[in-house]
Amino acid sequence: DIVLTQAPLSVSVTPGESASISCRSSKSLLSSKGITSLYWYLQKPGKSPQLLIYRMSNLASGVPDRFSGSGSETDFTLKISKVETEDVGVYYCAQFLEYPPTFGSGTKLEIK
Amino acid sequence: QVQLKETGPDLVQLTQTLSITCTVSGFSLTTYNVHWVRQPPGKGLEWMGAMWNGGGTDYNSAFKSRLSISRDTSKSQVFLKMNSLQTEDTAKYFCARQGRATRAFDYWGQGVMVTVSS
């Protein structure tokens, strides 16, 4: 199975500042079709995960453009610019290149 | 609009069988894949298996032969059944739709919290 390693475990951010979360894959997530199958989710407290970014850098519908995704074949970053209080929760990266789909262990974002 | 809702027991006895129903609306099970994902309390997400739109299934080998997924398209329902439950199966169980364009799990149910009790 593909292992996704996230860092840091938690991050505390002042509203208005930026935050970055890293996700490293044990295997290249670049498919033969040139698509990088890395996704980002946010799970707000007590809620289901919601899709933020698909295929490494594409913003999901309804997601503010404060969120952005970037990376290479194995190293990925989610950046949140101008963090707001509503951004608190646990961020997960996920891969759907191979089955089983796997998730990172999560990064908890807190507000200072 | 797209909705998924899981229904199932709050409590299951040790070694017994868990049955959860995912009822969907706003899309067809013959067009979209539906997956099951679980999350133990305070922990991360674990993919369990899938019901493909064509009627086939796929399972995480971690669940070996304990897991079964089926559906009733006439009722827009997908079923999860897992036997030989252990305390480590205590978790919130989600069903989620897989988007056709994004290939991501784009809509999720609210989940059902299941506790395995001895």
Short mmCIF file of C-alpha atoms in Angstrom, two decimals:
data_model
loop_
_atom_site.label_atom_id
_atom_site.label_comp_id
_atom_site.label_asym_id
_atom_site.label_seq_id
_atom_site.Cartn_x
_atom_site.Cartn_y
_atom_site.Cartn_z
CA ASP A 1 0.00 0.00 0.00
CA ILE A 2 1.12 3.58 -0.65
CA VAL A 3 2.07 5.35 2.57
CA LEU A 4 1.43 9.07 2.93
CA THR A 5 3.40 10.90 5.62
CA GLN A 6 2.12 14.29 6.75
CA ALA A 7 3.93 17.03 8.64
CA PRO A 8 3.56 18.71 10.97
CA LEU A 9 1.25 16.81 13.30
CA SER A 10 -0.33 20.09 14.30
CA VAL A 11 0.00 23.75 13.44
CA SER A 12 -1.18 26.83 15.31
CA VAL A 13 -1.83 29.90 13.19
CA THR A 14 -2.80 33.51 13.84
CA PRO A 15 -5.80 34.58 11.76
CA GLY A 16 -4.65 36.33 8.61
CA GLU A 17 -1.35 34.47 8.47
CA SER A 18 -0.45 31.57 6.20
CA ALA A 19 -0.04 27.89 6.92
CA SER A 20 1.58 25.07 4.98
CA ILE A 21 1.11 21.35 5.36
CA SER A 22 3.37 18.77 3.81
CA CYS A 23 2.52 15.31 2.51
CA ARG A 24 5.12 12.85 1.28
CA SER A 25 4.26 9.71 -0.65
CA SER A 26 6.15 6.40 -0.55
CA LYS A 27 5.65 6.13 -4.28
CA SER A 28 5.23 8.45 -7.24
CA LEU A 29 1.59 9.53 -7.61
CA LEU A 30 2.03 10.52 -11.24
CA SER A 31 -0.02 8.27 -13.48
CA SER A 32 0.81 7.19 -17.00
CA LYS A 33 -1.82 9.70 -18.15
CA GLY A 34 0.13 12.55 -16.61
CA ILE A 35 -2.30 13.02 -13.70
CA THR A 36 -1.02 13.34 -10.14
CA SER A 37 -3.53 11.56 -7.92
CA LEU A 38 -3.03 13.47 -4.69
CA TYR A 39 -6.00 15.00 -2.89
CA TRP A 40 -6.53 17.17 0.17
CA TYR A 41 -9.44 17.02 2.59
CA LEU A 42 -10.47 19.06 5.61
CA GLN A 43 -12.41 17.44 8.41
CA LYS A 44 -13.95 20.11 10.59
CA PRO A 45 -14.73 19.11 14.19
CA GLY A 46 -17.62 16.66 14.31
CA LYS A 47 -18.09 16.72 10.53
CA SER A 48 -17.36 14.51 7.55
CA PRO A 49 -14.27 15.17 5.43
CA GLN A 50 -14.75 17.74 2.69
CA LEU A 51 -12.75 17.82 -0.51
CA LEU A 52 -10.46 20.82 -0.89
CA ILE A 53 -8.01 19.97 -3.68
CA TYR A 54 -8.10 17.25 -6.31
CA ARG A 55 -5.30 16.01 -8.57
CA MET A 56 -2.68 17.89 -6.58
CA SER A 57 -3.55 21.45 -7.54
CA ASN A 58 -7.20 21.77 -8.59
CA LEU A 59 -9.57 23.61 -6.29
CA ALA A 60 -12.78 21.71 -5.56
CA SER A 61 -16.10 23.42 -6.15
CA GLY A 62 -16.97 26.03 -3.56
CA VAL A 63 -13.55 26.02 -1.90
CA PRO A 64 -12.07 29.49 -1.31
CA ASP A 65 -9.02 30.37 -3.37
CA ARG A 66 -7.09 30.88 -0.12
CA PHE A 67 -6.40 27.17 -0.48
CA SER A 68 -3.84 25.95 -2.98
CA GLY A 69 -2.04 22.70 -3.67
CA SER A 70 1.31 22.07 -5.27
CA GLY A 71 4.02 19.48 -5.47
CA SER A 72 6.01 16.99 -7.45
CA GLU A 73 5.56 13.24 -7.89
CA THR A 74 6.12 12.39 -4.25
CA ASP A 75 6.20 15.63 -2.26
CA PHE A 76 3.15 17.80 -1.87
CA THR A 77 2.11 20.95 -0.09
CA LEU A 78 -1.21 22.42 0.89
CA LYS A 79 -1.00 26.14 1.51
CA ILE A 80 -3.65 28.16 3.25
CA SER A 81 -3.17 31.87 2.88
CA LYS A 82 -4.89 34.34 5.21
CA VAL A 83 -6.14 31.65 7.59
CA GLU A 84 -9.61 32.19 9.00
CA THR A 85 -11.18 30.77 12.15
CA GLU A 86 -13.43 28.55 10.01
CA ASP A 87 -10.34 26.72 8.71
CA VAL A 88 -9.83 24.82 11.97
CA GLY A 89 -9.90 21.07 11.77
CA VAL A 90 -7.78 18.17 10.60
CA TYR A 91 -6.30 18.19 7.11
CA TYR A 92 -5.70 14.90 5.34
CA CYS A 93 -3.90 14.13 2.13
CA ALA A 94 -5.10 11.11 0.17
CA GLN A 95 -4.04 9.16 -2.87
CA PHE A 96 -6.31 7.46 -5.38
CA LEU A 97 -3.64 6.29 -7.80
CA GLU A 98 -3.68 2.74 -6.55
CA TYR A 99 -6.07 0.63 -4.56
CA PRO A 100 -6.45 0.64 -1.67
CA PRO A 101 -6.82 4.41 -1.51
CA THR A 102 -4.81 5.63 1.46
CA PHE A 103 -4.83 8.72 3.64
CA GLY A 104 -2.18 10.58 5.56
CA SER A 105 -2.42 10.60 9.35
CA GLY A 106 -3.68 14.16 9.42
CA THR A 107 -2.52 17.63 10.46
CA LYS A 108 -4.53 19.51 13.02
CA LEU A 109 -4.85 23.23 12.41
CA GLU A 110 -5.63 25.40 15.41
CA ILE A 111 -6.10 29.13 15.72
CA LYS A 112 -3.87 31.10 18.08
CA GLN B 1 -28.97 17.74 -4.39
CA VAL B 2 -26.51 14.95 -3.71
CA GLN B 3 -26.95 13.31 -0.32
CA LEU B 4 -25.76 10.16 1.36
CA LYS B 5 -27.01 8.93 4.72
CA GLU B 6 -25.78 6.00 6.75
CA THR B 7 -28.06 4.13 9.09
CA GLY B 8 -27.04 1.38 11.43
CA PRO B 9 -26.69 0.30 15.04
CA ASP B 10 -24.92 2.33 17.71
CA LEU B 11 -23.76 -0.80 19.49
CA VAL B 12 -22.70 -4.23 18.29
CA GLN B 13 -21.65 -7.12 20.48
CA LEU B 14 -18.19 -8.61 20.23
CA THR B 15 -17.89 -11.25 17.46
CA GLN B 16 -21.27 -10.27 16.01
CA THR B 17 -22.06 -8.86 12.57
CA LEU B 18 -22.33 -5.19 11.65
CA SER B 19 -24.84 -4.09 9.04
CA ILE B 20 -24.98 -0.49 7.77
CA THR B 21 -27.13 0.96 5.00
CA CYS B 22 -26.12 3.94 2.88
CA THR B 23 -29.13 5.58 1.25
CA VAL B 24 -28.28 8.00 -1.52
CA SER B 25 -30.21 10.66 -3.39
CA GLY B 26 -29.46 13.10 -6.16
CA PHE B 27 -27.49 10.60 -8.23
CA SER B 28 -27.71 7.07 -9.53
CA LEU B 29 -25.78 4.09 -8.20
CA THR B 30 -25.48 2.87 -11.78
CA THR B 31 -23.55 6.01 -12.70
CA TYR B 32 -21.37 6.65 -9.64
CA ASN B 33 -19.16 4.47 -7.46
CA VAL B 34 -19.82 4.47 -3.71
CA HIS B 35 -17.13 3.72 -1.15
CA TRP B 36 -16.98 2.91 2.54
CA VAL B 37 -14.45 4.60 4.81
CA ARG B 38 -14.12 4.26 8.56
CA GLN B 39 -12.51 6.35 11.29
CA PRO B 40 -11.77 5.06 14.80
CA PRO B 41 -12.27 7.67 17.53
CA GLY B 42 -9.52 10.28 17.39
CA LYS B 43 -7.77 8.53 14.52
CA GLY B 44 -7.42 8.76 10.76
CA LEU B 45 -9.37 7.52 7.77
CA GLU B 46 -9.28 3.96 6.44
CA TRP B 47 -10.74 2.86 3.13
CA MET B 48 -12.77 -0.30 3.45
CA GLY B 49 -14.20 -1.06 0.05
CA ALA B 50 -16.18 0.03 -2.95
CA MET B 51 -19.36 -0.67 -4.84
CA TRP B 52 -18.66 0.05 -8.48
CA ASN B 53 -21.36 1.58 -10.66
CA GLY B 54 -21.36 -1.56 -12.78
CA GLY B 55 -22.22 -3.71 -9.76
CA GLY B 56 -18.80 -5.10 -8.91
CA THR B 57 -17.04 -4.68 -5.60
CA ASP B 58 -13.53 -4.20 -4.29
CA TYR B 59 -12.28 -4.65 -0.74
CA ASN B 60 -9.35 -3.62 1.37
CA SER B 61 -7.38 -6.78 2.03
CA ALA B 62 -7.03 -5.62 5.65
CA PHE B 63 -10.57 -6.84 6.17
CA LYS B 64 -9.89 -10.17 4.49
CA SER B 65 -13.12 -12.09 4.11
CA ARG B 66 -14.98 -10.32 6.91
CA LEU B 67 -16.41 -7.60 4.69
CA SER B 68 -19.22 -7.69 2.17
CA ILE B 69 -20.68 -4.79 0.16
CA SER B 70 -23.86 -5.02 -1.88
CA ARG B 71 -26.57 -2.75 -3.24
CA ASP B 72 -30.20 -2.37 -4.19
CA THR B 73 -30.34 0.09 -7.05
CA SER B 74 -34.15 0.25 -6.94
CA LYS B 75 -33.91 1.66 -3.43
CA SER B 76 -30.71 3.65 -4.04
CA GLN B 77 -29.04 1.82 -1.19
CA VAL B 78 -25.59 0.39 -0.64
CA PHE B 79 -25.02 -2.07 2.17
CA LEU B 80 -21.98 -2.84 4.29
CA LYS B 81 -21.82 -6.05 6.24
CA MET B 82 -18.85 -7.04 8.37
CA ASN B 83 -18.67 -10.06 10.62
CA SER B 84 -16.55 -11.18 13.57
CA LEU B 85 -16.43 -7.70 15.04
CA GLN B 86 -13.70 -6.85 17.51
CA THR B 87 -13.24 -3.85 19.81
CA GLU B 88 -10.84 -2.31 17.29
CA ASP B 89 -13.74 -2.10 14.84
CA THR B 90 -15.24 0.65 17.01
CA ALA B 91 -15.35 3.56 14.58
CA LYS B 92 -17.44 6.01 12.65
CA TYR B 93 -18.39 4.46 9.32
CA PHE B 94 -18.89 6.72 6.30
CA CYS B 95 -20.15 6.11 2.80
CA ALA B 96 -18.88 8.44 0.11
CA ARG B 97 -19.53 9.06 -3.56
CA GLN B 98 -16.64 9.05 -6.01
CA GLY B 99 -16.76 11.91 -8.47
CA ARG B 100 -16.57 10.99 -12.12
CA ALA B 101 -14.35 13.89 -13.13
CA THR B 102 -12.24 14.33 -10.01
CA ARG B 103 -12.08 10.63 -9.03
CA ALA B 104 -12.13 11.90 -5.46
CA PHE B 105 -14.67 11.15 -2.75
CA ASP B 106 -16.62 14.32 -3.36
CA TYR B 107 -19.73 13.78 -1.22
CA TRP B 108 -19.80 12.03 2.13
CA GLY B 109 -22.54 10.92 4.48
CA GLN B 110 -22.55 12.19 8.04
CA GLY B 111 -21.32 8.80 9.25
CA VAL B 112 -22.61 6.39 11.85
CA MET B 113 -20.68 5.78 15.06
CA VAL B 114 -20.54 2.10 15.95
CA THR B 115 -19.22 0.82 19.26
CA VAL B 116 -18.26 -2.82 19.64
CA SER B 117 -19.00 -3.94 23.15
CA SER B 118 -17.98 -7.01 25.07
#
